[in-house]
Short mmCIF file of C-alpha atoms and ligand atoms in Angstrom, two decimals:
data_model
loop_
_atom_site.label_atom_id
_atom_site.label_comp_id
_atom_site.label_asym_id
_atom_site.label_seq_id
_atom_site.Cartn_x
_atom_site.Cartn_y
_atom_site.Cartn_z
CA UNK A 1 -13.24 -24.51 13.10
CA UNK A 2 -15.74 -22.07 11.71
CA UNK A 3 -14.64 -18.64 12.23
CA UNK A 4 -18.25 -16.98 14.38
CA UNK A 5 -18.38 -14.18 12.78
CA UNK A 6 -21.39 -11.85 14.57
CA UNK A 7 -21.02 -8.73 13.10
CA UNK A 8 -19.23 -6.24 10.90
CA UNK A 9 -19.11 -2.83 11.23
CA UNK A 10 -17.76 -0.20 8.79
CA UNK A 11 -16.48 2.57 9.44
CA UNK A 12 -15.90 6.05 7.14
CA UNK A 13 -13.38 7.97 8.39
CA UNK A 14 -11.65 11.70 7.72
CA UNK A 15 -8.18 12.27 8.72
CA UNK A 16 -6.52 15.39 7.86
CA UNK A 17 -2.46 15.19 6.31
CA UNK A 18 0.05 16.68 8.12
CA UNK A 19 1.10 17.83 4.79
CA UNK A 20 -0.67 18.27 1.63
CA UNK A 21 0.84 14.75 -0.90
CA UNK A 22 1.62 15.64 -4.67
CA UNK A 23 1.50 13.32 -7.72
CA UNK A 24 1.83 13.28 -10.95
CA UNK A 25 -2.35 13.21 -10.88
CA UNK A 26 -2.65 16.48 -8.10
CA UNK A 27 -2.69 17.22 -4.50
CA UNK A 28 -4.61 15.10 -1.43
CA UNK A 29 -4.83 16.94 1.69
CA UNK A 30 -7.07 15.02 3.24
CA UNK A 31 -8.00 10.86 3.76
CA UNK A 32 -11.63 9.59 3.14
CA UNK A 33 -11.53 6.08 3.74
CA UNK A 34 -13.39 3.03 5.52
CA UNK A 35 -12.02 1.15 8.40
CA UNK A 36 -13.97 -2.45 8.48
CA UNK A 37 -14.42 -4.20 12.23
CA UNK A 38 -15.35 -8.22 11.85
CA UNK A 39 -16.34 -9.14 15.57
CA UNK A 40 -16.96 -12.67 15.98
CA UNK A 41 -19.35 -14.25 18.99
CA UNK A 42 -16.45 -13.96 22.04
CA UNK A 43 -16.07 -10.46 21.23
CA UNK A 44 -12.94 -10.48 19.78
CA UNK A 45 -12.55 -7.73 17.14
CA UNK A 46 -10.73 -7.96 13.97
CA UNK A 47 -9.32 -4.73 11.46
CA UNK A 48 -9.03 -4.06 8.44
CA UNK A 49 -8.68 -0.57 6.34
CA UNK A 50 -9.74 0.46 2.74
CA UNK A 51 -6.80 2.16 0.31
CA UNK A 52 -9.56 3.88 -2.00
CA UNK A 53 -9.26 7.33 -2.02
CA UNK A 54 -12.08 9.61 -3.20
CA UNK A 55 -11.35 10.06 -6.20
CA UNK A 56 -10.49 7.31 -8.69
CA UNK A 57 -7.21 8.81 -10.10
CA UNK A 58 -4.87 5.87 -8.86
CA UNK A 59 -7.32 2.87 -9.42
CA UNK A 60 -11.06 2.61 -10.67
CA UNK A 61 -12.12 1.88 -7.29
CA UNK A 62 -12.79 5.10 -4.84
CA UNK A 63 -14.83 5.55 -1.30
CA UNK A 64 -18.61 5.31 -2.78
CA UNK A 65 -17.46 2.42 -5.09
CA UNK A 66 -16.24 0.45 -2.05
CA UNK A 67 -19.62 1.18 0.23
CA UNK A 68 -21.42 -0.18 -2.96
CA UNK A 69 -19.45 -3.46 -3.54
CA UNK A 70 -18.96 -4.30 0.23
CA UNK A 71 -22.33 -3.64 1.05
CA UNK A 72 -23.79 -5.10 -1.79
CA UNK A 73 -22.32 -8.04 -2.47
CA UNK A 74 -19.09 -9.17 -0.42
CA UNK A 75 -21.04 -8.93 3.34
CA UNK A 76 -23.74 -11.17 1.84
CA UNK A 77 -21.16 -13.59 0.59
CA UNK A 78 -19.00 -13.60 3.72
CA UNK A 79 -23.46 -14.05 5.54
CA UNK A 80 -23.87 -17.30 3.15
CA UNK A 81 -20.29 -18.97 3.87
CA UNK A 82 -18.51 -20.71 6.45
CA UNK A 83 -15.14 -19.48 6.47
CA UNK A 84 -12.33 -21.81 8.40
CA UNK A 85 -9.18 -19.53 7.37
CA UNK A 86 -8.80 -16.00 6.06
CA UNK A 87 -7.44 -17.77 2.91
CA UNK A 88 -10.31 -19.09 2.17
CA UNK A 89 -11.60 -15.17 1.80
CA UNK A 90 -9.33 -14.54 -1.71
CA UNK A 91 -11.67 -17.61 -3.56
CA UNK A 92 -15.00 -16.63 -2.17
CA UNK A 93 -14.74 -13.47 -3.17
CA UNK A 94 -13.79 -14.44 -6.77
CA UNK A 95 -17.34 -13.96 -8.15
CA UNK A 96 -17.11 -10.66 -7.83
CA UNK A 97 -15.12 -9.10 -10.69
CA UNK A 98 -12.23 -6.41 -9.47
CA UNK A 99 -12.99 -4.37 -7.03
CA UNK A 100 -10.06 -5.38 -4.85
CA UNK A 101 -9.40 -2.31 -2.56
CA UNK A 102 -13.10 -3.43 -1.20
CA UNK A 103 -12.37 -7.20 -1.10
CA UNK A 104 -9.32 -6.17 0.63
CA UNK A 105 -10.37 -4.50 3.47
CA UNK A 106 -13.21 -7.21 4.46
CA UNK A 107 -10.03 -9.84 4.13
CA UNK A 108 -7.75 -7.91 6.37
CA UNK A 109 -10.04 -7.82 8.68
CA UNK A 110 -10.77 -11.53 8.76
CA UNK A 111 -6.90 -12.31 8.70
CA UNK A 112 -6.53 -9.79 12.02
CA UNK A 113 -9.43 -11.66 13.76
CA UNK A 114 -8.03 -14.78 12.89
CA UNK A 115 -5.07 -13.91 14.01
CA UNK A 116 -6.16 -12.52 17.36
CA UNK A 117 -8.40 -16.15 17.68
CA UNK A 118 -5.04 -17.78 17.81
CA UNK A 119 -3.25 -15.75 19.80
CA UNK A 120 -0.62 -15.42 17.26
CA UNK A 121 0.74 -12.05 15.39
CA UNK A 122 -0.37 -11.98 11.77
CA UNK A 123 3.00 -11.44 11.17
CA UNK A 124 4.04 -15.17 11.90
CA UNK A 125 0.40 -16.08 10.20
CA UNK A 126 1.64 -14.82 7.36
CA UNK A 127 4.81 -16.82 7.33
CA UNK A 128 7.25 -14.00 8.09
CA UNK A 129 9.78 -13.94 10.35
CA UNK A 130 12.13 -10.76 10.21
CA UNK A 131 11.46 -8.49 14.19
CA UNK A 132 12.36 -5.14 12.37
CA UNK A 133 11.84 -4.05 8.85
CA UNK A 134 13.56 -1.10 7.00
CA UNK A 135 11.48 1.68 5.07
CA UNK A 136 11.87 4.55 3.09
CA UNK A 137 9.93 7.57 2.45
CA UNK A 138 7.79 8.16 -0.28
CA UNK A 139 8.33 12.28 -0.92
CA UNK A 140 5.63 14.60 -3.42
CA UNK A 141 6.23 16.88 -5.69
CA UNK A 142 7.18 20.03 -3.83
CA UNK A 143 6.61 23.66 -4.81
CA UNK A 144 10.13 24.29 -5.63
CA UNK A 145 13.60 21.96 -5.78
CA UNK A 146 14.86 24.15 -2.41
CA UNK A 147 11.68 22.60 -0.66
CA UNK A 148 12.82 19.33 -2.38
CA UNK A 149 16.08 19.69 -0.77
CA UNK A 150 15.31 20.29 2.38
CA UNK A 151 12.42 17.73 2.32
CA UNK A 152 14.93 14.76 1.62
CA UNK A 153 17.61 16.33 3.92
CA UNK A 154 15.27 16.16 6.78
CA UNK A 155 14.14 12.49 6.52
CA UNK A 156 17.36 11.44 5.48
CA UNK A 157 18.74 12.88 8.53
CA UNK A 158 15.80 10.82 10.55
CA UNK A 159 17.71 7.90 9.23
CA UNK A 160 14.80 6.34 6.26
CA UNK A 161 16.60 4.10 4.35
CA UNK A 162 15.71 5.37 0.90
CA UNK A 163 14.03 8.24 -1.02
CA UNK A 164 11.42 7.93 -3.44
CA UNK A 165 10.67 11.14 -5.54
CA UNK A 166 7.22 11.83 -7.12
CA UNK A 167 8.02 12.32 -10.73
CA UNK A 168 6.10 13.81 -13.51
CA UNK A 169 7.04 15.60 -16.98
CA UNK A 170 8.41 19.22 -16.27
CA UNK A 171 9.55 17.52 -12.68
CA UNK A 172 12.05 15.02 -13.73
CA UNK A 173 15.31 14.95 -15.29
CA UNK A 174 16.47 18.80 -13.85
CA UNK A 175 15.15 17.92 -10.66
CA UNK A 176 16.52 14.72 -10.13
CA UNK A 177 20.31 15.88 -11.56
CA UNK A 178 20.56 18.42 -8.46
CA UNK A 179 18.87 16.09 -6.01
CA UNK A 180 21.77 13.86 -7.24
CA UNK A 181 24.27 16.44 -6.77
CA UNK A 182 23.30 17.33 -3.30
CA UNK A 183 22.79 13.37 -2.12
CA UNK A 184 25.57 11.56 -3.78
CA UNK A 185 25.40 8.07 -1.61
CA UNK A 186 21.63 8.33 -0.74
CA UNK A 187 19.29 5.23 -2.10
CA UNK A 188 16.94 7.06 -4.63
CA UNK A 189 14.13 5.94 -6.58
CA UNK A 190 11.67 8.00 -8.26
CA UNK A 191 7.56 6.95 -8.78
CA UNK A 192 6.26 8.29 -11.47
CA UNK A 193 2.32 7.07 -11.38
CA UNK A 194 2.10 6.25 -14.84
CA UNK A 195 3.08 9.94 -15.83
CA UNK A 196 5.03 9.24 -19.77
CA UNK A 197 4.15 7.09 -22.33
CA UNK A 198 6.83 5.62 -25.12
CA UNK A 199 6.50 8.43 -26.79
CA UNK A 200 8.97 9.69 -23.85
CA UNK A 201 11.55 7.03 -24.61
CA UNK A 202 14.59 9.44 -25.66
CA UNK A 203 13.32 11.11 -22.32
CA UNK A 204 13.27 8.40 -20.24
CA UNK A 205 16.64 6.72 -21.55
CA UNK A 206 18.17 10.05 -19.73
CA UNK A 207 17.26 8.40 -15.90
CA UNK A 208 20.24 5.98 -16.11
CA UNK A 209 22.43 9.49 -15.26
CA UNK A 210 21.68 9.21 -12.02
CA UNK A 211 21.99 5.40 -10.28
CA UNK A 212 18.41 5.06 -9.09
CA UNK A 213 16.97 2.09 -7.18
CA UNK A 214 14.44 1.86 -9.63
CA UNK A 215 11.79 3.81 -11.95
CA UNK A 216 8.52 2.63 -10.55
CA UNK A 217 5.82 2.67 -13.27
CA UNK A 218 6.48 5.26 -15.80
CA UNK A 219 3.87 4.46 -18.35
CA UNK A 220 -0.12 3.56 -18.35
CA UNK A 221 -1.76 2.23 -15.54
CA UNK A 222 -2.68 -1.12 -16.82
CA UNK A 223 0.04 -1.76 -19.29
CA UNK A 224 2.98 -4.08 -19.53
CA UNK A 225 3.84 -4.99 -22.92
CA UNK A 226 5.10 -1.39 -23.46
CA UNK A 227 7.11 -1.71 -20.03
CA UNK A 228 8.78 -4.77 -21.72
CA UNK A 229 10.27 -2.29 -24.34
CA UNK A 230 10.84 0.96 -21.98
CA UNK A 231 13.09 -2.31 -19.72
CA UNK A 232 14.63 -3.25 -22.42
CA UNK A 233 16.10 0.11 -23.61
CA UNK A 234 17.05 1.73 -19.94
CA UNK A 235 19.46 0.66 -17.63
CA UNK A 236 17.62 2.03 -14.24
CA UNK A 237 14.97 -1.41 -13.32
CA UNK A 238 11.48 -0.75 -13.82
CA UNK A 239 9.15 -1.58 -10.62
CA UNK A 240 5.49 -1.85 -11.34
CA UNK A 241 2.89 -0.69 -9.30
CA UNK A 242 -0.37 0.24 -10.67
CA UNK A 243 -0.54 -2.38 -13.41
CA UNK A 244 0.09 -5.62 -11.16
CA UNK A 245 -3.57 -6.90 -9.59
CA UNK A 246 -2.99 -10.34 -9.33
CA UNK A 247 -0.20 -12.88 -8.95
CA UNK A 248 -1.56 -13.85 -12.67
CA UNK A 249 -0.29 -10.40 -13.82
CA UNK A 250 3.05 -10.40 -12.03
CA UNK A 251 4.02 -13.38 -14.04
CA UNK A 252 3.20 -11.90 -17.05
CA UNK A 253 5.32 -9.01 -16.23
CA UNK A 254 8.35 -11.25 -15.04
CA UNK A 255 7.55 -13.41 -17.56
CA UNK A 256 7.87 -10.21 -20.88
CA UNK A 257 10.24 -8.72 -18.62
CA UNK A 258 8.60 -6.00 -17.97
CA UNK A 259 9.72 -5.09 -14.61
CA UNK A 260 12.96 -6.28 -12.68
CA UNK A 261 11.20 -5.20 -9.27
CA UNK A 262 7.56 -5.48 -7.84
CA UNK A 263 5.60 -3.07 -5.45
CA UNK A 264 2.89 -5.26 -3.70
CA UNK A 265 -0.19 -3.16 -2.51
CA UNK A 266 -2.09 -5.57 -0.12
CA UNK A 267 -5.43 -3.37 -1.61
CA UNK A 268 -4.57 -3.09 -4.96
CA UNK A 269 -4.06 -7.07 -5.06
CA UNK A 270 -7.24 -7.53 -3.48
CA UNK A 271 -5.65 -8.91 -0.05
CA UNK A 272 -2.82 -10.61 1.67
CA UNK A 273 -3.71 -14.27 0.54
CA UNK A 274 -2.81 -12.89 -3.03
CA UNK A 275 -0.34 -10.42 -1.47
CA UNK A 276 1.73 -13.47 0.07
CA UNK A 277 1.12 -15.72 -3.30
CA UNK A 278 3.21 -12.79 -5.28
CA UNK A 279 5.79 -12.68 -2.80
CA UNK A 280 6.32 -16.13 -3.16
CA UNK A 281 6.19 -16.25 -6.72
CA UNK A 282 9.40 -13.49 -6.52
CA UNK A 283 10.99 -15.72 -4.19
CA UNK A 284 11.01 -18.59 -6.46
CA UNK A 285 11.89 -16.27 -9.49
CA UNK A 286 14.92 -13.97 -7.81
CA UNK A 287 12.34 -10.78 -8.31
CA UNK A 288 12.77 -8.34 -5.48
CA UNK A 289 9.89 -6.99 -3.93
CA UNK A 290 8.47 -4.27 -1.82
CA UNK A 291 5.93 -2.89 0.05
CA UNK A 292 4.19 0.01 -1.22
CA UNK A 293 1.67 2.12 0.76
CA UNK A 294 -1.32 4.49 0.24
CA UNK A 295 -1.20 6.70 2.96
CA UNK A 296 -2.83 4.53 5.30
CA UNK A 297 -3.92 5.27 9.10
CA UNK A 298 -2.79 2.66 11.60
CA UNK A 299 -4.63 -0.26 10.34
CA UNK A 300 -3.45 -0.55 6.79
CA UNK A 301 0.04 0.42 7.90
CA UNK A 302 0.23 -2.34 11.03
CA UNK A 303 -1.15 -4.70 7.97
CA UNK A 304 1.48 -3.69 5.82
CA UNK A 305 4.18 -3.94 8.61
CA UNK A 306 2.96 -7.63 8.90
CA UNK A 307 3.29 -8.45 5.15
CA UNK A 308 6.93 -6.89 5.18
CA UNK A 309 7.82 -9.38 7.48
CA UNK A 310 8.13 -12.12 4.50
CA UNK A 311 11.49 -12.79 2.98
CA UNK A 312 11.68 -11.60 0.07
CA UNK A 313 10.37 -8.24 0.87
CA UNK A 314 14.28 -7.08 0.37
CA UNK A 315 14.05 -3.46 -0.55
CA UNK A 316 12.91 -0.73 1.76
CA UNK A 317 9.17 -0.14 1.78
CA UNK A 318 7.40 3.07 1.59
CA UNK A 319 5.88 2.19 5.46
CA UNK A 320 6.83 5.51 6.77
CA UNK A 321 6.11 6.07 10.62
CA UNK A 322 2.54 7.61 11.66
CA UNK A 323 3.76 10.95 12.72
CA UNK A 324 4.66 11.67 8.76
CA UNK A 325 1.64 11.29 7.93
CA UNK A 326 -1.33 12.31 11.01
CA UNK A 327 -1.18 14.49 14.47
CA UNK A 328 -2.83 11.66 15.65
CA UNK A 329 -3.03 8.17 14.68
CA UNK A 330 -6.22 5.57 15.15
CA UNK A 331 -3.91 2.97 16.52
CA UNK A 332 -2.15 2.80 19.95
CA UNK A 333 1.25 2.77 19.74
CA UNK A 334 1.42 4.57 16.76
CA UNK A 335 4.33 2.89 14.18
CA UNK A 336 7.32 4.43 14.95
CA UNK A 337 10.52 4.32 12.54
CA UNK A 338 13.95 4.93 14.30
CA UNK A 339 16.70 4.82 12.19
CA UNK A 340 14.68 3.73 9.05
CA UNK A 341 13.79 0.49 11.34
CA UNK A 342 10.10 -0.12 12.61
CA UNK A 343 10.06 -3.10 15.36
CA UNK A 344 7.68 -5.73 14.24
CA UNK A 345 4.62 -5.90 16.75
CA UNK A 346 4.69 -9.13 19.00
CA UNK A 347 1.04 -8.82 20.08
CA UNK A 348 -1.11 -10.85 18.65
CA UNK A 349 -3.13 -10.07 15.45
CA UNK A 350 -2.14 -6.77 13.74
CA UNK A 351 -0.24 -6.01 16.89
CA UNK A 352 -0.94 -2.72 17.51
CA UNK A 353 -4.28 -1.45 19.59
CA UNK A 354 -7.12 0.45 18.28
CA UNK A 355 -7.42 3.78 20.03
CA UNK A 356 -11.27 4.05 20.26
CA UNK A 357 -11.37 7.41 20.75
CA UNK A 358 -9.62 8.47 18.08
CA UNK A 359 -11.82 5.77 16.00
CA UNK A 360 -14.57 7.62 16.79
CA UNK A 361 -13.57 11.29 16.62
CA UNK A 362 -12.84 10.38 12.77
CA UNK A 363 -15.58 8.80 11.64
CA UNK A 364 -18.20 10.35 9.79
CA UNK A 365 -20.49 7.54 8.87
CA UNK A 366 -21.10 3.86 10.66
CA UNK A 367 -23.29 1.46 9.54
CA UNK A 368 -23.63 -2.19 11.58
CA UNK A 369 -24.43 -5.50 9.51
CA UNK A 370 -25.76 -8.23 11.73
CA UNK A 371 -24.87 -11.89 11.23
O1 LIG B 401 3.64 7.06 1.79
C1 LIG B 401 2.89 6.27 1.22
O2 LIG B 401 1.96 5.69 1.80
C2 LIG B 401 3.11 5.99 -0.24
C3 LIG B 401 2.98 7.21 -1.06
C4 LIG B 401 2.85 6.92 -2.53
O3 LIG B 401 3.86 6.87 -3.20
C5 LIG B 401 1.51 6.79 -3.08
C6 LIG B 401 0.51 7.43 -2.40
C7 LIG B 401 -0.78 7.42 -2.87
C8 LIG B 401 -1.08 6.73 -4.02
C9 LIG B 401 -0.09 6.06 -4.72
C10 LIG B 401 1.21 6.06 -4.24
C11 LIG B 401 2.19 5.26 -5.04
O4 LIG B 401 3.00 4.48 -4.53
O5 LIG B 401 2.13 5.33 -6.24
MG1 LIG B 402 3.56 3.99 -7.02
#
């Protein structure tokens, strides 16, 4: 059955960070970022969330790039199609080169409404069937390695189940040696956003020292023939990020060997219909994957909590809990980590409510598109 959709509305919001986030690229203190609603002729009302930021440091795409595409192009497409399943999104959407944060968000929102039609969590749409999922904690660069130190020793303490460091040149190899020193038995990975190139080799080589998890992309944002080398001289597994778009590119990577672990962005893969077509491709080839995050607000994260639910997502994610992130959240619960463990939703759809209020006290900007 055709999927009535009457109306989408999106949303820009701003949400202020508890605390300011550090990369390798500079500091975000605040979230710009659109929150799509697909509501379909019964009233039932389906969420999805952008992972553009405002400026295009991690990805080509950003805020004003998104507003463009979606308004542009991707509502008329979703206007001149029937659409049965969400799945059918990924394909329709094909004419429209990149842009995949923006497909993303439209498709989200399709899958949640979906979901909600059926009365079934997206979770268990999506094929997954774990009730709790671990994460870890993705941590900046900090002012100094004391504030590093206490940092990890606090969310360690609140039980996440691994540590990923922010890495960059100048914030590396010291760092990491007395992070190592002070957390002998702690799971430790560092990220660092495409910071070196194989110029750094000798550099690099030096990470073995200190048992990490993995390195996750190390060198340019879109490469990963030079990964295949940096792999094949260090010990420590390479995990891409920022070059992997598609399930097309993940084989490539698995395929040179340049990566022994993947980080699946629902946004930066342009959606969960590719999101879940990567996992399974890892399945089938023994590549553990994970999910990453980009500071999302409820929406993105109860989306990401959904996709974790898959087998093979075997390693901690970076899905920390709300409160690490906002004072208040847009969804009702917020997601809450105990222990490193977030209970899997058993509502249906993304599982968690929208708080309406809070909706509207962030947004800055609404615009309605009538079907
Ligand atoms: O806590 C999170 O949501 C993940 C934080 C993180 O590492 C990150 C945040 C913003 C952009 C890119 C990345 C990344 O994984 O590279
Ligand atoms: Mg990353």
């Amino acid at each position: 059955m055709t999927i009535p959709i009457k109306k989408i509305i999106l949303r820009r919001l701003m949400m202020q960070l508890n605390d300011p986030f550090t990369t390798s690229f500079g500091t975000m203190e605040d979230k710009e970022f659109f929150i799509a609603e697909v509501v379909d002729s019964e009233g039932n009302r389906g969420f999805g969330e952008s992972v553009a930021f405002t400026i295009p440091w991690y990805s080509e795409e950003t805020v004003k790039t998104n507003l463009h595409v979606i308004e542009d192009f991707l509502i008329n497409i979703l206007k001149e199609n029937k659409i049965n399943h969400p799945e059918e999104v990924h394909d329709l959407f094909s004419s429209i080169r990149g842009n995949n944060m923006a497909k993303s968000t439209l498709e989200g929102a399709i899958w949640d409404l979906y979901a909600k039609r059926q009365g079934v969590p997206l979770s268990q749409l999506l094929g997954g069937d774990k009730t709790e999922i671990d994460v870890g904690i993705s941590i900046g660069i900090q002012p100094s390695v004391n504030d590093l130190l206490l940092t990890i020793g606090h969310y360690v303490r609140e039980g996440y189940k691994r540590i990923k460091l922010k890495i960059k040149p100048g914030w590396d190899i010291d760092v990491l040696r007395k992070v190592r020193e002070s957390f002998p038995d702690t799971l430790i990975m560092a990220d660092a956003n495409s910071a070196y190139t194989l110029d750094d080799l000798e550099h690099l080589k030096k990470l073995d020292e200190f048992d990490l998890m993995m390195i996750e992309q190390p060198l340019e944002h879109d490469d990963i023939v030079d990964h295949a080398k940096l792999q094949a001289e260090i010990h420590t597994p390479i995990c891409l990020d920022e070059s992997i778009h598609s399930l097309a590119d993940a084989r490539k990577a698995v395929e040179l060997g340049s990566c022994k672990i993947i980080n699946i962005k629902i946004g930066r893969v342009g959606g969960l219909r590719e999101a879940k077509r990567i996992h399974d491709y890892c399945l089938e080839k023994g590549v553990a994957v994970w999910c990453g995050g980009m500071l999302e607000a409820g929406v993105g994260r109860a989306h990401n909590v959904a996709l974790t639910t898959l087998p093979q997502f075997t390693l901690p994610g970076d899905t920390a809990g709300s409160s690490r992130y906002w004072k208040k959240d847009i969804i009702k619960p917020e997601v809450f980590v105990e222990n490193g463990v977030i209970k899997v939703p058993t509502k249906s759809g993304i599982g968690y409510d929208i708080d309406d209020e809070a909706l509207e006290e962030f947004t800055v900007e609404k615009r309605e598109y009538v079907f």
